[in-house]
């Protein structure tokens, strides 16, 4: 039983917060948005690791706790509320949905972080706005100082997500391809898997709220090359008025080539990174070194994304034989098939 309203603690500048809030809105789950850093957030339970978003959920002993990590939280909500599900009922299609969701959460976020903190205009924009989202009534001098300190810390963390002079072109080319591919898909389909949104739609939406709606450099690219995607992000913000039916899910046999093209982008950039990252973690190496899209890539290993690959493989192995065969057919030639070979 979910508390009413369900409290979600998040931030406007957090793509994962926007992702989870949009799911709650679409699913018509009564909720209250609590801005992190606000007076209302200070009396709420705190998570063990301070990440966003947080859902305040009941514990077995009658208390409350703050839970994090948007993808598992979306699945937790699926177990509590059946209506307006965001997980496709076809297991093979649901597996593709999980793969695209992971790509958006873990690869597209590299573009979000890169553009925000690698370009002077974007850094200035973020430094000016982000601290004020946490608290709009703070003294001006405090806001300016907070923005400067926050920007210095985040610019220093660019390398953590893999953004550096060697990888910048790979990240930016991948972002521009995604805009074109998503634009092409949305030309004939409202969402990734038909006429109703899946969890991967909300994952893409979350990252794109920042890329096409906040950070100046990627926003200009999107408005020039993919205005349909910009409009789609605005629509996904609140889908509470959508009236989905089961027939809105695209059947597995009718998944369009434009979806396979999106999977091809996942296989082109994210799959080689996941494999190299897992190899580096297994060897205890200090660097992930591989080639992505024909160009060199290097960054520190990322343990959480090692877990992501493990979870994706567990999902693949859990498919029934017929569903796994369908998944294999849909992934063949996309480059994603290497993840599950």
Coordinates of C-alpha atoms in Angstrom, one line a residue:
X1 CA 0.0 0.0 0.0
X2 CA 1.4 3.3 -1.1
X3 CA 1.0 6.3 1.2
X4 CA -1.3 9.1 -0.1
X5 CA 0.1 11.3 -1.3
X6 CA 3.3 9.6 -2.2
X7 CA 6.2 12.1 -1.6
X8 CA 8.9 12.4 -4.2
X9 CA 11.9 14.5 -3.3
X10 CA 13.6 15.8 -6.4
X11 CA 15.1 18.7 -8.3
X12 CA 14.1 20.4 -11.5
X13 CA 17.6 20.0 -12.8
X14 CA 17.8 16.3 -12.1
X15 CA 16.9 14.2 -15.1
X16 CA 16.0 11.2 -13.0
X17 CA 13.7 13.3 -10.8
X18 CA 11.9 14.5 -13.9
X19 CA 11.7 10.9 -15.2
X20 CA 10.1 9.5 -12.0
X21 CA 7.7 12.5 -11.6
X22 CA 6.5 12.1 -15.2
X23 CA 5.8 8.4 -14.5
X24 CA 3.8 9.3 -11.4
X25 CA 1.8 11.8 -13.4
X26 CA 1.1 9.5 -16.3
X27 CA 0.1 6.7 -13.9
X28 CA -2.2 9.0 -11.9
X29 CA -0.5 7.9 -8.7
X30 CA -1.4 10.6 -6.1
X31 CA 1.9 12.3 -5.1
X32 CA 3.4 15.4 -3.7
X33 CA 6.6 16.9 -5.2
X34 CA 9.1 18.1 -2.6
X35 CA 11.9 20.2 -3.8
X36 CA 15.2 19.1 -2.4
X37 CA 16.7 21.6 -0.1
X38 CA 13.3 23.1 0.7
X39 CA 12.1 23.4 4.3
X40 CA 9.5 20.7 3.5
X41 CA 12.3 18.3 2.6
X42 CA 14.3 18.7 5.9
X43 CA 12.0 16.6 8.1
X44 CA 11.7 13.7 5.7
X45 CA 13.8 10.5 6.0
X46 CA 17.2 10.7 4.3
X47 CA 18.6 7.9 2.1
X48 CA 21.9 6.2 2.9
X49 CA 23.4 7.8 -0.2
X50 CA 22.2 11.3 -1.0
X51 CA 20.8 10.7 -4.6
X52 CA 17.8 12.0 -6.4
X53 CA 15.0 11.3 -6.8
X54 CA 13.8 9.9 -3.5
X55 CA 10.5 8.2 -2.8
X56 CA 9.3 8.2 0.8
X57 CA 7.9 4.7 1.4
X58 CA 6.7 2.8 4.4
X59 CA 8.9 0.3 6.1
X60 CA 7.9 -3.1 7.5
X61 CA 7.9 -1.7 11.1
X62 CA 5.5 1.1 10.2
X63 CA 8.1 3.8 9.7
X64 CA 9.2 5.6 6.6
X65 CA 12.3 5.5 4.5
X66 CA 13.7 7.3 1.5
X67 CA 14.4 5.0 -1.5
X68 CA 16.4 5.9 -4.5
X69 CA 17.2 4.7 -8.1
X70 CA 14.5 5.5 -10.6
X71 CA 14.4 2.2 -12.6
X72 CA 13.9 -0.1 -9.6
X73 CA 11.4 2.4 -8.1
X74 CA 9.4 2.3 -11.4
X75 CA 9.3 -1.5 -11.1
X76 CA 8.3 -1.2 -7.4
X77 CA 5.4 1.0 -8.4
X78 CA 4.4 -1.6 -11.0
X79 CA 3.9 -4.1 -8.2
X80 CA 1.8 -1.7 -6.2
X81 CA -0.4 -0.2 -8.9
X82 CA -1.6 -2.2 -11.9
X83 CA -3.3 0.4 -14.0
X84 CA -1.5 2.4 -16.7
X85 CA 1.6 0.2 -16.6
X86 CA 4.8 1.5 -18.2
X87 CA 6.2 -2.0 -18.8
X88 CA 5.2 -3.6 -22.1
X89 CA 3.3 -6.9 -21.4
X90 CA 5.3 -8.8 -24.0
X91 CA 8.4 -10.1 -22.2
X92 CA 10.6 -9.7 -25.3
X93 CA 9.4 -6.1 -25.9
X94 CA 9.8 -5.4 -22.1
X95 CA 13.4 -6.6 -22.4
X96 CA 14.1 -4.1 -25.2
X97 CA 12.4 -1.4 -23.2
X98 CA 14.7 -2.1 -20.2
X99 CA 17.7 -1.9 -22.6
X100 CA 16.7 1.4 -24.0
X101 CA 15.9 2.7 -20.5
X102 CA 19.4 1.8 -19.4
X103 CA 20.9 3.4 -22.4
X104 CA 19.1 6.7 -21.7
X105 CA 19.9 6.6 -18.0
X106 CA 23.6 5.7 -18.3
X107 CA 24.8 6.8 -21.7
X108 CA 22.6 9.7 -22.7
X109 CA 23.4 11.2 -19.3
X110 CA 27.0 11.5 -20.4
X111 CA 25.8 14.0 -23.1
X112 CA 23.8 15.8 -20.5
X113 CA 26.7 16.2 -18.1
X114 CA 29.2 16.9 -20.8
X115 CA 27.3 19.7 -22.5
X116 CA 26.4 21.3 -19.1
X117 CA 29.9 21.4 -17.8
X118 CA 32.2 21.5 -20.8
X119 CA 31.1 24.8 -22.5
X120 CA 31.4 28.2 -20.9
X121 CA 27.9 29.4 -21.8
X122 CA 26.3 26.2 -20.4
X123 CA 28.4 26.4 -17.2
X124 CA 27.4 30.0 -16.6
X125 CA 23.7 29.1 -17.2
X126 CA 23.8 26.2 -14.8
X127 CA 25.8 28.1 -12.2
X128 CA 23.3 30.9 -12.2
X129 CA 20.1 28.8 -12.1
X130 CA 20.8 25.5 -10.3
X131 CA 21.6 26.9 -6.8
X132 CA 18.5 29.0 -7.0
X133 CA 16.3 26.0 -7.7
X134 CA 17.4 24.6 -4.3
X135 CA 16.4 27.8 -2.5
X136 CA 14.9 30.8 -4.3
X137 CA 14.9 33.1 -1.2
X138 CA 18.6 32.8 -0.3
X139 CA 20.6 36.0 -0.2
X140 CA 22.1 36.9 -3.6
X141 CA 25.7 36.7 -2.4
X142 CA 25.0 33.2 -1.1
X143 CA 23.5 32.1 -4.4
X144 CA 26.4 33.4 -6.4
X145 CA 28.9 31.7 -4.2
X146 CA 27.0 28.5 -4.3
X147 CA 26.8 28.6 -8.1
X148 CA 30.5 29.1 -8.3
X149 CA 31.4 26.3 -5.9
X150 CA 28.9 23.9 -7.6
X151 CA 30.2 24.7 -11.1
X152 CA 33.8 24.1 -10.0
X153 CA 32.9 20.8 -8.4
X154 CA 30.9 19.6 -11.4
X155 CA 33.5 20.7 -14.0
X156 CA 36.0 18.7 -12.0
X157 CA 33.7 15.6 -12.2
X158 CA 33.5 15.6 -16.0
X159 CA 36.1 12.8 -16.2
X160 CA 33.9 10.7 -13.9
X161 CA 31.2 10.3 -16.6
X162 CA 33.8 9.9 -19.4
X163 CA 33.8 13.5 -20.8
X164 CA 37.3 14.6 -21.8
X165 CA 39.0 16.0 -24.9
X166 CA 39.4 12.5 -26.3
X167 CA 35.8 11.5 -25.9
X168 CA 33.9 14.8 -26.5
X169 CA 33.4 14.2 -30.2
X170 CA 32.0 10.7 -29.6
X171 CA 29.5 12.0 -27.1
X172 CA 28.4 14.9 -29.2
X173 CA 28.0 12.9 -32.4
X174 CA 26.0 10.3 -30.5
X175 CA 23.7 13.0 -29.1
X176 CA 23.1 14.4 -32.6
X177 CA 22.4 11.0 -34.0
X178 CA 19.9 10.2 -31.2
X179 CA 18.0 13.4 -32.0
X180 CA 17.7 12.4 -35.7
X181 CA 16.8 8.8 -34.9
X182 CA 14.2 9.7 -32.3
X183 CA 12.8 12.4 -34.6
X184 CA 12.4 9.8 -37.3
X185 CA 10.7 7.3 -35.0
X186 CA 8.3 9.9 -33.5
X187 CA 7.2 10.7 -37.1
X188 CA 5.1 7.6 -37.2
X189 CA 4.7 6.6 -33.5
X190 CA 3.7 8.6 -30.4
X191 CA 6.1 6.7 -28.2
X192 CA 8.9 4.1 -28.5
X193 CA 6.6 1.1 -28.4
X194 CA 3.4 2.5 -29.8
X195 CA 0.6 4.7 -28.6
X196 CA 1.4 4.5 -24.9
X197 CA 4.6 5.3 -23.1
X198 CA 7.0 2.7 -21.7
X199 CA 9.7 3.2 -19.0
X200 CA 12.3 3.9 -21.7
X201 CA 10.2 6.8 -23.0
X202 CA 10.4 8.4 -19.5
X203 CA 14.2 7.7 -19.3
X204 CA 14.8 9.5 -22.6
X205 CA 12.4 12.3 -21.5
X206 CA 14.3 12.8 -18.2
X207 CA 17.7 13.3 -19.9
X208 CA 16.2 15.4 -22.7
X209 CA 14.4 17.8 -20.3
X210 CA 17.9 19.1 -19.6
X211 CA 19.5 18.7 -23.1
X212 CA 16.7 20.2 -25.1
X213 CA 15.1 22.4 -22.4
X214 CA 17.8 23.9 -20.2
X215 CA 21.4 23.7 -21.4
X216 CA 22.0 26.3 -24.2
X217 CA 24.4 24.3 -26.5
X218 CA 22.4 21.1 -26.8
X219 CA 19.1 22.9 -26.8
X220 CA 20.1 25.0 -29.8
X221 CA 21.1 21.8 -31.6
X222 CA 17.8 20.2 -30.9
X223 CA 15.7 23.2 -31.9
X224 CA 17.6 23.4 -35.2
X225 CA 17.7 19.7 -36.1
X226 CA 14.8 18.0 -34.2
X227 CA 12.0 20.3 -33.2
X228 CA 9.7 17.3 -33.0
X229 CA 11.8 15.9 -30.2
X230 CA 11.6 19.2 -28.3
X231 CA 7.8 19.2 -28.6
X232 CA 7.7 15.5 -27.6
X233 CA 9.6 16.3 -24.4
X234 CA 7.1 19.0 -23.5
X235 CA 4.2 16.6 -24.0
X236 CA 5.7 13.7 -21.9
X237 CA 6.1 16.1 -19.0
X238 CA 2.5 15.4 -18.1
X239 CA 0.6 12.5 -19.8
X240 CA -2.1 12.3 -17.1
X241 CA -4.7 12.9 -19.7
X242 CA -3.7 10.0 -22.0
X243 CA -6.2 7.2 -22.1
X244 CA -4.1 4.1 -23.0
X245 CA -5.5 0.7 -23.9
X246 CA -3.7 -2.6 -24.3
X247 CA -3.9 -2.4 -28.1
X248 CA -1.7 0.7 -28.0
X249 CA 1.4 -1.5 -27.4
X250 CA 3.1 -2.3 -30.7
X251 CA 3.1 -6.1 -31.3
X252 CA 6.6 -7.6 -31.4
X253 CA 6.1 -8.6 -35.1
X254 CA 5.3 -5.0 -36.0
X255 CA 8.1 -3.1 -34.3
X256 CA 9.3 -0.6 -36.9
X257 CA 12.7 -0.2 -38.4
X258 CA 13.0 3.2 -36.7
X259 CA 13.1 1.4 -33.4
X260 CA 15.8 -1.0 -34.6
X261 CA 17.7 2.1 -35.7
X262 CA 17.6 3.4 -32.1
X263 CA 18.8 0.0 -30.9
X264 CA 21.6 0.3 -33.5
X265 CA 22.7 3.5 -31.8
X266 CA 22.7 1.7 -28.4
X267 CA 24.9 -1.0 -30.0
X268 CA 27.1 1.5 -31.7
X269 CA 28.1 3.5 -28.5
X270 CA 26.8 2.0 -25.3
X271 CA 27.4 -1.7 -25.9
X272 CA 31.2 -1.3 -26.5
X273 CA 31.4 0.9 -23.4
X274 CA 29.5 -1.6 -21.2
X275 CA 31.8 -4.4 -22.3
X276 CA 35.0 -2.5 -21.8
X277 CA 33.8 -1.2 -18.5
X278 CA 33.0 -4.7 -17.3
X279 CA 36.3 -5.9 -18.4
X280 CA 38.2 -3.1 -16.6
X281 CA 36.2 -3.8 -13.4
X282 CA 36.9 -7.5 -13.6
X283 CA 40.7 -6.9 -14.1
X284 CA 40.8 -4.2 -11.4
X285 CA 42.2 -1.8 -14.0
X286 CA 42.4 1.9 -13.3
X287 CA 41.2 2.9 -16.8
X288 CA 38.5 1.8 -19.3
X289 CA 40.2 1.9 -22.7
X290 CA 38.4 0.9 -25.8
X291 CA 37.2 2.2 -29.2
X292 CA 33.7 3.6 -29.6
X293 CA 32.4 4.5 -33.0
X294 CA 35.9 4.0 -34.4
X295 CA 37.5 6.4 -32.0
X296 CA 39.4 5.9 -28.8
X297 CA 37.6 6.1 -25.5
X298 CA 39.1 6.3 -22.0
X299 CA 37.7 7.0 -18.5
X300 CA 37.8 5.5 -15.0
X301 CA 35.7 2.3 -14.6
X302 CA 32.2 3.0 -13.4
X303 CA 31.0 0.3 -10.9
X304 CA 27.3 1.1 -11.1
X305 CA 27.3 0.6 -14.9
X306 CA 29.0 -2.8 -14.3
X307 CA 25.9 -3.7 -12.3
X308 CA 23.7 -2.4 -15.1
X309 CA 25.2 -4.9 -17.5
X310 CA 24.8 -7.7 -15.0
X311 CA 21.1 -6.8 -14.6
X312 CA 20.5 -6.6 -18.3
X313 CA 22.1 -10.1 -18.8
X314 CA 20.0 -11.5 -15.9
X315 CA 16.9 -10.1 -17.7
X316 CA 18.0 -11.7 -20.9
X317 CA 18.6 -15.1 -19.3
X318 CA 15.2 -14.9 -17.5
X319 CA 13.3 -14.8 -20.9
X320 CA 11.6 -17.9 -22.0
X321 CA 13.2 -19.6 -25.0
X322 CA 10.7 -18.2 -27.5
X323 CA 10.9 -14.7 -26.1
X324 CA 14.7 -14.9 -26.1
X325 CA 14.6 -16.0 -29.8
X326 CA 12.5 -13.0 -30.6
X327 CA 14.8 -10.7 -28.6
X328 CA 17.8 -12.2 -30.5
X329 CA 16.1 -11.6 -33.9
X330 CA 15.3 -8.0 -33.0
X331 CA 18.8 -7.3 -31.7
X332 CA 20.6 -9.1 -34.5
X333 CA 22.9 -6.7 -36.4
X334 CA 22.3 -3.8 -33.9
X335 CA 25.5 -4.3 -32.0
X336 CA 23.5 -4.9 -28.8
X337 CA 23.7 -8.6 -29.5
X338 CA 27.3 -8.6 -28.3
X339 CA 26.1 -7.9 -24.8
X340 CA 24.3 -11.2 -24.6
X341 CA 26.5 -13.5 -26.6

